């Protein structure tokens, strides 16, 4: 059997399987007022949401494409179907989900994870949630975890209207405006004051449709003195046409509360991942981002923390793996808007077989954020001479009463280290994979267990056949 030597040869069958589309409804490709009107009708929007969509479309049409990151010339909205409804209605009983969709999530580990260790699970297939369930004990604590569209018509409708796209307004950038116009699916989470939900909630997004986009919206509100860990997973099969992911995540963290938001994005390598994530943290609160970016053709991904109250803090831990045909532009942004705030950024990026990995960060410390501290450490590992890694940090410090540091390291695997491990009996591929796993270890140990295992398996697969 021939040795696998390229990323393209790697067995991604866990993610690349797909089913023939049997859509109940697939909207025509492109973007127009008529298409947005149709989506609004399909979603049974309240009037304010309909108006919001139409205004977002207007902003989209008058906003320039980004011209500073990786090229997205291969993405043509005329060829993207912005709404694909699978042939099912949402169920909270797993047995009621259609067999093909059920099989998809079974193969991805949903809902086994729910049965083992989760307080609730949401599963989205193309543009709609197909399964949503929250455990009784979480509901008894007052935790709300539902699809956001149902919540728009329930007792939390006013809360959603108050918060929806307030952290990420449609004016933020072109793809935020696109999201505001065509969003569908996603989750709403509300954790009442004083509630510590020790067992995580999880959502999983699967894009099965060819030439389609996924635009889910996640809104999480954690009241004062509360705790939540939310886990998000994403994947898609590979096609020979562009797919688009332009979701939006808005996180509101109350006083003295902690929200841990863990994500593994393993999109296929025809995906344009243009996702926007943002958190606002009140006095004494904390946001913990844990981010793994392993898939997509092009990524623009920079989770942002706005530290709005005294003593608020943000920790960002990320790992990126760019292989053949990938240009992953990732990083984070932190805005210190109050005194005594703290931010820590710790990232690892790995590139091979011509992959391009760029770490892009911005730390802003405003005049009122006296006695704030920020530390950024980004390390990059290139596995061959074809690959590229760049670090683009920006720091805007507007007070002298602040402590700000930045450290960056870019390098290649040491031949001496490989030789040493080989002298101890390891084959060369295993030696290199062990070094890469060690390089990413401090990030991997922050991931939920099943994702840490997945990351290490992925590294071993991607490393197969690498020759330095």
Tab-separated table of N, CA and C in Angstrom, residues 69-232:
chain	number	residue	atom	x	y	z
A	69	UNK	N	-6.773	40.821	4.153
A	69	UNK	CA	-6.443	39.455	4.578
A	69	UNK	C	-6.245	38.537	3.390
A	70	UNK	N	-6.376	37.230	3.593
A	70	UNK	CA	-6.238	36.278	2.488
A	70	UNK	C	-7.273	36.558	1.395
A	71	UNK	N	-6.938	36.186	0.189
A	71	UNK	CA	-7.854	36.404	-0.931
A	71	UNK	C	-9.112	35.548	-0.772
A	72	UNK	N	-10.262	36.153	-1.025
A	72	UNK	CA	-11.527	35.416	-1.062
A	72	UNK	C	-12.183	35.577	-2.437
A	73	UNK	N	-11.322	35.732	-3.450
A	73	UNK	CA	-11.830	35.896	-4.812
A	73	UNK	C	-12.628	34.687	-5.278
A	74	UNK	N	-12.320	33.508	-4.730
A	74	UNK	CA	-13.034	32.308	-5.144
A	74	UNK	C	-14.440	32.209	-4.584
A	75	UNK	N	-14.816	33.147	-3.736
A	75	UNK	CA	-16.153	33.155	-3.145
A	75	UNK	C	-17.045	34.102	-3.923
A	76	UNK	N	-18.071	33.572	-4.549
A	76	UNK	CA	-19.009	34.377	-5.331
A	76	UNK	C	-20.407	34.152	-4.774
A	77	UNK	N	-20.971	35.196	-4.175
A	77	UNK	CA	-22.281	35.053	-3.543
A	77	UNK	C	-23.364	34.669	-4.548
A	78	UNK	N	-23.135	34.924	-5.826
A	78	UNK	CA	-24.132	34.535	-6.835
A	78	UNK	C	-24.290	33.021	-6.910
A	79	UNK	N	-23.272	32.301	-6.406
A	79	UNK	CA	-23.305	30.838	-6.476
A	79	UNK	C	-23.620	30.175	-5.139
A	80	UNK	N	-23.937	30.977	-4.115
A	80	UNK	CA	-24.183	30.444	-2.775
A	80	UNK	C	-25.676	30.453	-2.469
A	81	UNK	N	-26.190	29.296	-2.048
A	81	UNK	CA	-27.564	29.217	-1.544
A	81	UNK	C	-27.526	29.553	-0.056
A	82	UNK	N	-28.190	30.628	0.329
A	82	UNK	CA	-28.085	31.123	1.702
A	82	UNK	C	-29.037	30.426	2.669
A	83	UNK	N	-29.949	29.587	2.145
A	83	UNK	CA	-30.873	28.890	3.033
A	83	UNK	C	-31.226	27.531	2.454
A	84	UNK	N	-30.942	26.486	3.222
A	84	UNK	CA	-31.292	25.119	2.844
A	84	UNK	C	-31.964	24.469	4.045
A	85	UNK	N	-33.241	24.150	3.890
A	85	UNK	CA	-33.965	23.536	4.988
A	85	UNK	C	-34.003	22.024	4.802
A	86	UNK	N	-33.458	21.265	5.738
A	86	UNK	CA	-33.501	19.804	5.605
A	86	UNK	C	-34.927	19.293	5.727
A	87	UNK	N	-35.113	18.075	5.283
A	87	UNK	CA	-36.445	17.495	5.209
A	87	UNK	C	-36.874	16.916	6.561
A	88	UNK	N	-36.937	17.807	7.547
A	88	UNK	CA	-37.355	17.378	8.882
A	88	UNK	C	-37.698	18.604	9.708
A	89	UNK	N	-38.409	18.391	10.783
A	89	UNK	CA	-38.649	19.432	11.765
A	89	UNK	C	-37.797	19.137	12.993
A	90	UNK	N	-37.541	20.189	13.782
A	90	UNK	CA	-36.694	20.002	14.946
A	90	UNK	C	-37.364	19.064	15.950
A	91	UNK	N	-36.546	18.183	16.544
A	91	UNK	CA	-37.046	17.226	17.511
A	91	UNK	C	-36.243	17.329	18.793
A	92	UNK	N	-36.889	17.053	19.927
A	92	UNK	CA	-36.129	16.903	21.176
A	92	UNK	C	-36.063	15.443	21.594
A	93	UNK	N	-36.528	14.580	20.701
A	93	UNK	CA	-36.446	13.139	20.880
A	93	UNK	C	-35.568	12.594	19.757
A	94	UNK	N	-34.408	12.026	20.122
A	94	UNK	CA	-33.438	11.590	19.109
A	94	UNK	C	-34.034	10.574	18.143
A	95	UNK	N	-34.947	9.740	18.615
A	95	UNK	CA	-35.541	8.703	17.757
A	95	UNK	C	-36.400	9.310	16.647
A	96	UNK	N	-36.816	10.560	16.802
A	96	UNK	CA	-37.679	11.196	15.803
A	96	UNK	C	-36.895	11.858	14.673
A	97	UNK	N	-35.573	11.942	14.807
A	97	UNK	CA	-34.752	12.556	13.765
A	97	UNK	C	-34.632	11.575	12.593
A	98	UNK	N	-34.766	12.043	11.331
A	98	UNK	CA	-34.644	11.151	10.169
A	98	UNK	C	-33.332	10.370	10.183
A	99	UNK	N	-33.368	9.152	9.650
A	99	UNK	CA	-32.245	8.231	9.767
A	99	UNK	C	-30.944	8.803	9.193
A	100	UNK	N	-30.989	9.417	7.999
A	100	UNK	CA	-29.754	9.911	7.381
A	100	UNK	C	-29.119	11.008	8.218
A	101	UNK	N	-29.938	11.912	8.733
A	101	UNK	CA	-29.411	12.998	9.567
A	101	UNK	C	-28.931	12.429	10.907
A	102	UNK	N	-29.712	11.492	11.451
A	102	UNK	CA	-29.305	10.858	12.702
A	102	UNK	C	-27.958	10.157	12.530
A	103	UNK	N	-27.810	9.449	11.412
A	103	UNK	CA	-26.559	8.734	11.154
A	103	UNK	C	-25.384	9.694	11.059
A	104	UNK	N	-25.603	10.849	10.422
A	104	UNK	CA	-24.545	11.863	10.328
A	104	UNK	C	-24.027	12.235	11.708
A	105	UNK	N	-24.931	12.562	12.617
A	105	UNK	CA	-24.508	13.011	13.939
A	105	UNK	C	-24.025	11.860	14.815
A	106	UNK	N	-24.580	10.668	14.602
A	106	UNK	CA	-24.061	9.512	15.322
A	106	UNK	C	-22.592	9.300	14.975
A	107	UNK	N	-22.262	9.424	13.690
A	107	UNK	CA	-20.880	9.210	13.257
A	107	UNK	C	-19.957	10.301	13.771
A	108	UNK	N	-20.497	11.460	14.081
A	108	UNK	CA	-19.702	12.557	14.621
A	108	UNK	C	-19.681	12.556	16.162
A	109	UNK	N	-20.380	11.595	16.769
A	109	UNK	CA	-20.352	11.507	18.228
A	109	UNK	C	-21.482	12.213	18.934
A	110	UNK	N	-22.504	12.647	18.188
A	110	UNK	CA	-23.679	13.272	18.778
A	110	UNK	C	-24.825	12.289	18.585
A	111	UNK	N	-25.597	11.890	19.576
A	111	UNK	CA	-25.653	12.446	20.926
A	111	UNK	C	-24.955	11.585	21.978
A	112	UNK	N	-24.040	10.691	21.586
A	112	UNK	CA	-23.339	9.924	22.608
A	112	UNK	C	-22.744	10.838	23.669
A	113	UNK	N	-22.173	11.971	23.193
A	113	UNK	CA	-21.567	12.912	24.139
A	113	UNK	C	-22.606	13.426	25.119
A	114	UNK	N	-23.813	13.675	24.626
A	114	UNK	CA	-24.879	14.151	25.509
A	114	UNK	C	-25.181	13.116	26.582
A	115	UNK	N	-25.266	11.857	26.171
A	115	UNK	CA	-25.609	10.814	27.120
A	115	UNK	C	-24.509	10.650	28.165
A	116	UNK	N	-23.284	10.946	27.777
A	116	UNK	CA	-22.163	10.729	28.685
A	116	UNK	C	-21.952	11.897	29.640
A	117	UNK	N	-21.871	13.120	29.108
A	117	UNK	CA	-21.320	14.161	29.974
A	117	UNK	C	-21.828	15.565	29.705
A	118	UNK	N	-22.936	15.726	28.994
A	118	UNK	CA	-23.381	17.069	28.661
A	118	UNK	C	-24.754	17.367	29.260
A	119	UNK	N	-24.949	18.649	29.599
A	119	UNK	CA	-26.240	19.071	30.147
A	119	UNK	C	-27.260	19.327	29.048
A	120	UNK	N	-26.792	19.510	27.842
A	120	UNK	CA	-27.704	19.751	26.731
A	120	UNK	C	-26.965	19.774	25.418
A	121	UNK	N	-27.684	19.438	24.335
A	121	UNK	CA	-27.082	19.378	23.006
A	121	UNK	C	-28.024	20.007	21.992
A	122	UNK	N	-27.441	20.781	21.077
A	122	UNK	CA	-28.166	21.244	19.899
A	122	UNK	C	-27.404	20.801	18.669
A	123	UNK	N	-28.118	20.315	17.666
A	123	UNK	CA	-27.483	19.852	16.433
A	123	UNK	C	-28.130	20.558	15.249
A	124	UNK	N	-27.310	21.267	14.479
A	124	UNK	CA	-27.820	21.973	13.302
A	124	UNK	C	-27.325	21.283	12.044
A	125	UNK	N	-28.236	21.100	11.080
A	125	UNK	CA	-27.943	20.453	9.802
A	125	UNK	C	-28.322	21.442	8.713
A	126	UNK	N	-27.335	21.915	7.963
A	126	UNK	CA	-27.542	22.982	6.984
A	126	UNK	C	-28.085	24.225	7.702
A	127	UNK	N	-29.276	24.707	7.346
A	127	UNK	CA	-29.748	25.986	7.882
A	127	UNK	C	-30.678	25.863	9.084
A	128	UNK	N	-30.960	24.641	9.538
A	128	UNK	CA	-31.941	24.469	10.599
A	128	UNK	C	-31.417	23.565	11.711
A	129	UNK	N	-31.827	23.864	12.944
A	129	UNK	CA	-31.606	22.904	14.017
A	129	UNK	C	-32.554	21.731	13.820
A	130	UNK	N	-32.002	20.523	13.907
A	130	UNK	CA	-32.818	19.322	13.730
A	130	UNK	C	-33.024	18.593	15.054
A	131	UNK	N	-32.228	18.953	16.057
A	131	UNK	CA	-32.348	18.291	17.356
A	131	UNK	C	-31.910	19.257	18.440
A	132	UNK	N	-32.676	19.297	19.502
A	132	UNK	CA	-32.308	20.153	20.627
A	132	UNK	C	-32.870	19.540	21.893
A	133	UNK	N	-32.022	19.403	22.886
A	133	UNK	CA	-32.481	18.817	24.139
A	133	UNK	C	-31.645	19.364	25.283
A	134	UNK	N	-32.296	19.660	26.380
A	134	UNK	CA	-31.584	20.095	27.584
A	134	UNK	C	-32.020	19.177	28.721
A	135	UNK	N	-31.063	18.757	29.533
A	135	UNK	CA	-31.357	17.811	30.603
A	135	UNK	C	-32.238	18.455	31.681
A	136	UNK	N	-33.023	17.633	32.347
A	136	UNK	CA	-33.996	18.131	33.327
A	136	UNK	C	-33.322	18.935	34.437
A	137	UNK	N	-32.148	18.457	34.907
A	137	UNK	CA	-31.520	19.140	36.048
A	137	UNK	C	-31.115	20.567	35.683
A	138	UNK	N	-30.728	20.786	34.405
A	138	UNK	CA	-30.363	22.139	33.979
A	138	UNK	C	-31.600	23.028	33.913
A	139	UNK	N	-32.685	22.478	33.413
A	139	UNK	CA	-33.934	23.249	33.366
A	139	UNK	C	-34.401	23.613	34.763
A	140	UNK	N	-34.254	22.692	35.701
A	140	UNK	CA	-34.686	22.971	37.073
A	140	UNK	C	-33.878	24.092	37.711
A	141	UNK	N	-32.649	24.290	37.229
A	141	UNK	CA	-31.823	25.411	37.704
A	141	UNK	C	-32.222	26.735	37.061
A	142	UNK	N	-33.135	26.671	36.090
A	142	UNK	CA	-33.566	27.883	35.388
A	142	UNK	C	-32.793	28.174	34.128
A	143	UNK	N	-31.887	27.247	33.743
A	143	UNK	CA	-31.099	27.446	32.531
A	143	UNK	C	-31.992	27.269	31.308
A	144	UNK	N	-31.900	28.211	30.388
A	144	UNK	CA	-32.636	28.128	29.132
A	144	UNK	C	-31.642	27.820	28.022
A	145	UNK	N	-31.908	26.751	27.272
A	145	UNK	CA	-31.068	26.388	26.128
A	145	UNK	C	-32.003	25.929	25.027
A	146	UNK	N	-32.181	26.771	24.016
A	146	UNK	CA	-33.132	26.451	22.959
A	146	UNK	C	-32.615	26.975	21.637
A	147	UNK	N	-33.282	26.585	20.558
A	147	UNK	CA	-32.963	27.228	19.282
A	147	UNK	C	-33.433	28.674	19.366
A	148	UNK	N	-32.680	29.575	18.754
A	148	UNK	CA	-32.945	31.000	18.918
A	148	UNK	C	-34.243	31.415	18.229
A	149	UNK	N	-34.627	30.699	17.172
A	149	UNK	CA	-35.836	31.094	16.448
A	149	UNK	C	-37.094	30.833	17.263
A	150	UNK	N	-37.140	29.699	17.977
A	150	UNK	CA	-38.271	29.457	18.875
A	150	UNK	C	-38.294	30.496	19.986
A	151	UNK	N	-37.113	30.815	20.505
A	151	UNK	CA	-37.033	31.777	21.602
A	151	UNK	C	-37.515	33.162	21.181
A	152	UNK	N	-37.410	33.479	19.890
A	152	UNK	CA	-37.889	34.775	19.396
A	152	UNK	C	-39.391	34.953	19.586
A	153	UNK	N	-40.101	33.841	19.745
A	153	UNK	CA	-41.559	33.903	19.895
A	153	UNK	C	-42.004	33.479	21.289
A	154	UNK	N	-41.048	33.390	22.219
A	154	UNK	CA	-41.374	32.933	23.566
A	154	UNK	C	-41.191	34.021	24.607
A	155	UNK	N	-41.110	33.624	25.879
A	155	UNK	CA	-41.023	34.598	26.976
A	155	UNK	C	-39.728	35.401	26.989
A	156	UNK	N	-38.705	34.956	26.230
A	156	UNK	CA	-37.429	35.685	26.215
A	156	UNK	C	-37.265	36.530	24.954
A	157	UNK	N	-38.360	36.748	24.238
A	157	UNK	CA	-38.303	37.483	22.975
A	157	UNK	C	-37.739	38.892	23.161
A	158	UNK	N	-38.169	39.576	24.227
A	158	UNK	CA	-37.687	40.948	24.452
A	158	UNK	C	-36.200	40.952	24.788
A	159	UNK	N	-35.744	39.941	25.544
A	159	UNK	CA	-34.328	39.856	25.875
A	159	UNK	C	-33.497	39.649	24.610
A	160	UNK	N	-33.969	38.818	23.720
A	160	UNK	CA	-33.240	38.586	22.466
A	160	UNK	C	-33.207	39.856	21.632
A	161	UNK	N	-34.336	40.520	21.535
A	161	UNK	CA	-34.367	41.767	20.753
A	161	UNK	C	-33.401	42.802	21.327
A	162	UNK	N	-33.294	42.843	22.652
A	162	UNK	CA	-32.400	43.802	23.311
A	162	UNK	C	-30.930	43.521	23.005
A	163	UNK	N	-30.573	42.236	22.794
A	163	UNK	CA	-29.169	41.861	22.649
A	163	UNK	C	-28.756	41.491	21.227
A	164	UNK	N	-29.692	41.149	20.367
A	164	UNK	CA	-29.367	40.589	19.054
A	164	UNK	C	-28.564	41.570	18.193
A	165	UNK	N	-27.356	41.153	17.812
A	165	UNK	CA	-26.434	41.927	16.976
A	165	UNK	C	-26.181	43.336	17.520
A	166	UNK	N	-26.125	43.400	18.860
A	166	UNK	CA	-25.697	44.645	19.501
A	166	UNK	C	-24.178	44.646	19.693
A	167	UNK	N	-23.590	43.477	19.961
A	167	UNK	CA	-22.133	43.384	20.046
A	167	UNK	C	-21.492	43.355	18.665
A	168	UNK	N	-22.155	42.704	17.715
A	168	UNK	CA	-21.656	42.623	16.339
A	168	UNK	C	-22.707	43.255	15.432
A	169	UNK	N	-22.703	44.574	15.308
A	169	UNK	CA	-23.711	45.214	14.459
A	169	UNK	C	-23.442	44.953	12.979
A	170	UNK	N	-24.467	45.022	12.143
A	170	UNK	CA	-24.277	44.801	10.704
A	170	UNK	C	-23.274	45.759	10.070
A	171	UNK	N	-23.052	46.894	10.700
A	171	UNK	CA	-22.089	47.864	10.180
A	171	UNK	C	-20.645	47.468	10.455
A	172	UNK	N	-20.430	46.393	11.203
A	172	UNK	CA	-19.081	46.004	11.615
A	172	UNK	C	-18.207	45.650	10.416
A	173	UNK	N	-18.715	44.828	9.524
A	173	UNK	CA	-17.997	44.473	8.290
A	173	UNK	C	-18.998	43.829	7.338
A	174	UNK	N	-18.585	43.587	6.116
A	174	UNK	CA	-19.508	43.137	5.073
A	174	UNK	C	-20.187	41.818	5.431
A	175	UNK	N	-19.449	40.899	6.052
A	175	UNK	CA	-20.036	39.593	6.318
A	175	UNK	C	-20.862	39.578	7.600
A	176	UNK	N	-20.690	40.588	8.457
A	176	UNK	CA	-21.635	40.778	9.553
A	176	UNK	C	-22.968	41.253	8.992
A	177	UNK	N	-22.910	42.142	8.008
A	177	UNK	CA	-24.138	42.603	7.354
A	177	UNK	C	-24.825	41.452	6.628
A	178	UNK	N	-24.044	40.615	5.945
A	178	UNK	CA	-24.609	39.446	5.276
A	178	UNK	C	-25.304	38.541	6.298
A	179	UNK	N	-24.644	38.319	7.425
A	179	UNK	CA	-25.231	37.495	8.475
A	179	UNK	C	-26.559	38.080	8.946
A	180	UNK	N	-26.576	39.387	9.181
A	180	UNK	CA	-27.805	40.025	9.639
A	180	UNK	C	-28.956	39.855	8.663
A	181	UNK	N	-28.625	39.756	7.369
A	181	UNK	CA	-29.670	39.636	6.346
A	181	UNK	C	-30.201	38.208	6.224
A	182	UNK	N	-29.332	37.202	6.319
A	182	UNK	CA	-29.740	35.840	5.946
A	182	UNK	C	-29.572	34.818	7.074
A	183	UNK	N	-29.307	35.246	8.297
A	183	UNK	CA	-29.027	34.297	9.378
A	183	UNK	C	-30.188	33.311	9.541
A	184	UNK	N	-29.842	32.102	9.958
A	184	UNK	CA	-30.853	31.101	10.277
A	184	UNK	C	-30.226	30.048	11.184
A	185	UNK	N	-31.013	29.531	12.106
A	185	UNK	CA	-30.512	28.541	13.040
A	185	UNK	C	-29.671	29.170	14.143
A	186	UNK	N	-29.137	28.307	14.997
A	186	UNK	CA	-28.319	28.771	16.101
A	186	UNK	C	-29.010	28.571	17.436
A	187	UNK	N	-28.335	28.999	18.496
A	187	UNK	CA	-28.794	28.690	19.852
A	187	UNK	C	-28.942	29.947	20.698
A	188	UNK	N	-29.865	29.853	21.656
A	188	UNK	CA	-30.036	30.879	22.679
A	188	UNK	C	-29.822	30.211	24.032
A	189	UNK	N	-28.923	30.794	24.834
A	189	UNK	CA	-28.642	30.269	26.170
A	189	UNK	C	-28.794	31.402	27.180
A	190	UNK	N	-29.510	31.102	28.256
A	190	UNK	CA	-29.661	32.064	29.341
A	190	UNK	C	-29.363	31.345	30.651
A	191	UNK	N	-28.388	31.850	31.404
A	191	UNK	CA	-28.034	31.289	32.713
A	191	UNK	C	-28.383	32.324	33.771
A	192	UNK	N	-29.342	32.011	34.656
A	192	UNK	CA	-29.783	32.999	35.650
A	192	UNK	C	-28.692	33.335	36.665
A	193	UNK	N	-28.915	34.411	37.373
A	193	UNK	CA	-27.976	34.871	38.395
A	193	UNK	C	-27.722	33.779	39.429
A	194	UNK	N	-26.433	33.584	39.755
A	194	UNK	CA	-26.047	32.669	40.811
A	194	UNK	C	-26.005	31.204	40.426
A	195	UNK	N	-26.320	30.863	39.182
A	195	UNK	CA	-26.349	29.459	38.769
A	195	UNK	C	-24.998	29.045	38.197
A	196	UNK	N	-24.416	27.984	38.749
A	196	UNK	CA	-23.176	27.421	38.238
A	196	UNK	C	-23.515	26.098	37.568
A	197	UNK	N	-23.523	26.080	36.244
A	197	UNK	CA	-23.813	24.851	35.505
A	197	UNK	C	-22.483	24.145	35.274
A	198	UNK	N	-22.194	23.165	36.095
A	198	UNK	CA	-20.874	22.540	36.086
A	198	UNK	C	-20.674	21.609	34.893
A	199	UNK	N	-21.771	21.147	34.281
A	199	UNK	CA	-21.684	20.249	33.128
A	199	UNK	C	-21.925	21.064	31.861
A	200	UNK	N	-21.106	20.888	30.807
A	200	UNK	CA	-21.188	21.772	29.641
A	200	UNK	C	-22.470	21.588	28.820
A	201	UNK	N	-22.763	22.625	28.048
A	201	UNK	CA	-23.721	22.556	26.950
A	201	UNK	C	-22.921	22.457	25.660
A	202	UNK	N	-23.501	21.839	24.637
A	202	UNK	CA	-22.779	21.699	23.368
A	202	UNK	C	-23.712	21.914	22.186
A	203	UNK	N	-23.182	22.578	21.161
A	203	UNK	CA	-23.881	22.647	19.876
A	203	UNK	C	-22.939	22.146	18.791
A	204	UNK	N	-23.532	21.550	17.761
A	204	UNK	CA	-22.731	21.034	16.656
A	204	UNK	C	-23.378	21.468	15.350
A	205	UNK	N	-22.537	22.045	14.452
A	205	UNK	CA	-23.036	22.558	13.183
A	205	UNK	C	-22.464	21.735	12.046
A	206	UNK	N	-23.353	21.177	11.242
A	206	UNK	CA	-22.965	20.340	10.110
A	206	UNK	C	-23.553	20.959	8.840
A	207	UNK	N	-22.688	21.283	7.889
A	207	UNK	CA	-23.137	21.792	6.591
A	207	UNK	C	-22.976	20.676	5.578
A	208	UNK	N	-24.074	20.089	5.138
A	208	UNK	CA	-24.047	18.960	4.204
A	208	UNK	C	-24.234	19.409	2.757
A	209	UNK	N	-24.948	20.514	2.553
A	209	UNK	CA	-25.363	20.910	1.207
A	209	UNK	C	-24.206	21.498	0.397
A	210	UNK	N	-24.147	21.137	-0.870
A	210	UNK	CA	-23.126	21.633	-1.783
A	210	UNK	C	-23.437	23.066	-2.202
A	211	UNK	N	-22.387	23.923	-2.223
A	211	UNK	CA	-22.559	25.290	-2.703
A	211	UNK	C	-23.493	26.118	-1.844
A	212	UNK	N	-23.509	25.830	-0.538
A	212	UNK	CA	-24.434	26.529	0.358
A	212	UNK	C	-23.663	27.308	1.409
A	213	UNK	N	-24.395	28.121	2.140
A	213	UNK	CA	-23.831	28.855	3.262
A	213	UNK	C	-24.532	28.477	4.542
A	214	UNK	N	-23.831	28.634	5.657
A	214	UNK	CA	-24.437	28.418	6.968
A	214	UNK	C	-24.225	29.683	7.780
A	215	UNK	N	-25.305	30.175	8.385
A	215	UNK	CA	-25.289	31.504	9.012
A	215	UNK	C	-25.969	31.459	10.391
A	216	UNK	N	-25.564	30.487	11.212
A	216	UNK	CA	-26.213	30.344	12.510
A	216	UNK	C	-25.837	31.491	13.442
A	217	UNK	N	-26.738	31.799	14.379
A	217	UNK	CA	-26.493	32.862	15.353
A	217	UNK	C	-26.569	32.270	16.755
A	218	UNK	N	-25.503	32.469	17.531
A	218	UNK	CA	-25.454	31.989	18.908
A	218	UNK	C	-25.465	33.187	19.849
A	219	UNK	N	-26.439	33.222	20.738
A	219	UNK	CA	-26.574	34.304	21.717
A	219	UNK	C	-26.589	33.683	23.107
A	220	UNK	N	-25.589	34.049	23.929
A	220	UNK	CA	-25.487	33.504	25.283
A	220	UNK	C	-25.452	34.660	26.281
A	221	UNK	N	-26.335	34.591	27.277
A	221	UNK	CA	-26.405	35.610	28.327
A	221	UNK	C	-26.201	34.911	29.668
A	222	UNK	N	-25.112	35.242	30.335
A	222	UNK	CA	-24.803	34.677	31.653
A	222	UNK	C	-24.935	35.808	32.665
A	223	UNK	N	-25.912	35.668	33.545
A	223	UNK	CA	-26.154	36.720	34.525
A	223	UNK	C	-25.052	36.734	35.596
A	224	UNK	N	-25.180	37.630	36.578
A	224	UNK	CA	-24.146	37.838	37.601
A	224	UNK	C	-23.908	36.571	38.429
A	225	UNK	N	-22.647	36.394	38.837
A	225	UNK	CA	-22.256	35.316	39.758
A	225	UNK	C	-22.656	33.931	39.243
A	226	UNK	N	-22.463	33.708	37.961
A	226	UNK	CA	-22.854	32.438	37.342
A	226	UNK	C	-21.679	31.848	36.569
A	227	UNK	N	-21.856	30.585	36.118
A	227	UNK	CA	-20.795	29.902	35.382
A	227	UNK	C	-21.402	29.022	34.299
A	228	UNK	N	-20.750	29.030	33.118
A	228	UNK	CA	-21.169	28.172	32.006
A	228	UNK	C	-19.960	27.790	31.166
A	229	UNK	N	-19.926	26.520	30.740
A	229	UNK	CA	-18.983	26.073	29.710
A	229	UNK	C	-19.808	25.648	28.507
A	230	UNK	N	-19.556	26.305	27.384
A	230	UNK	CA	-20.278	26.014	26.139
A	230	UNK	C	-19.281	25.499	25.108
A	231	UNK	N	-19.602	24.339	24.499
A	231	UNK	CA	-18.717	23.698	23.532
A	231	UNK	C	-19.371	23.742	22.157
A	232	UNK	N	-18.591	24.122	21.164
A	232	UNK	CA	-19.103	24.249	19.802
A	232	UNK	C	-18.217	23.445	18.856
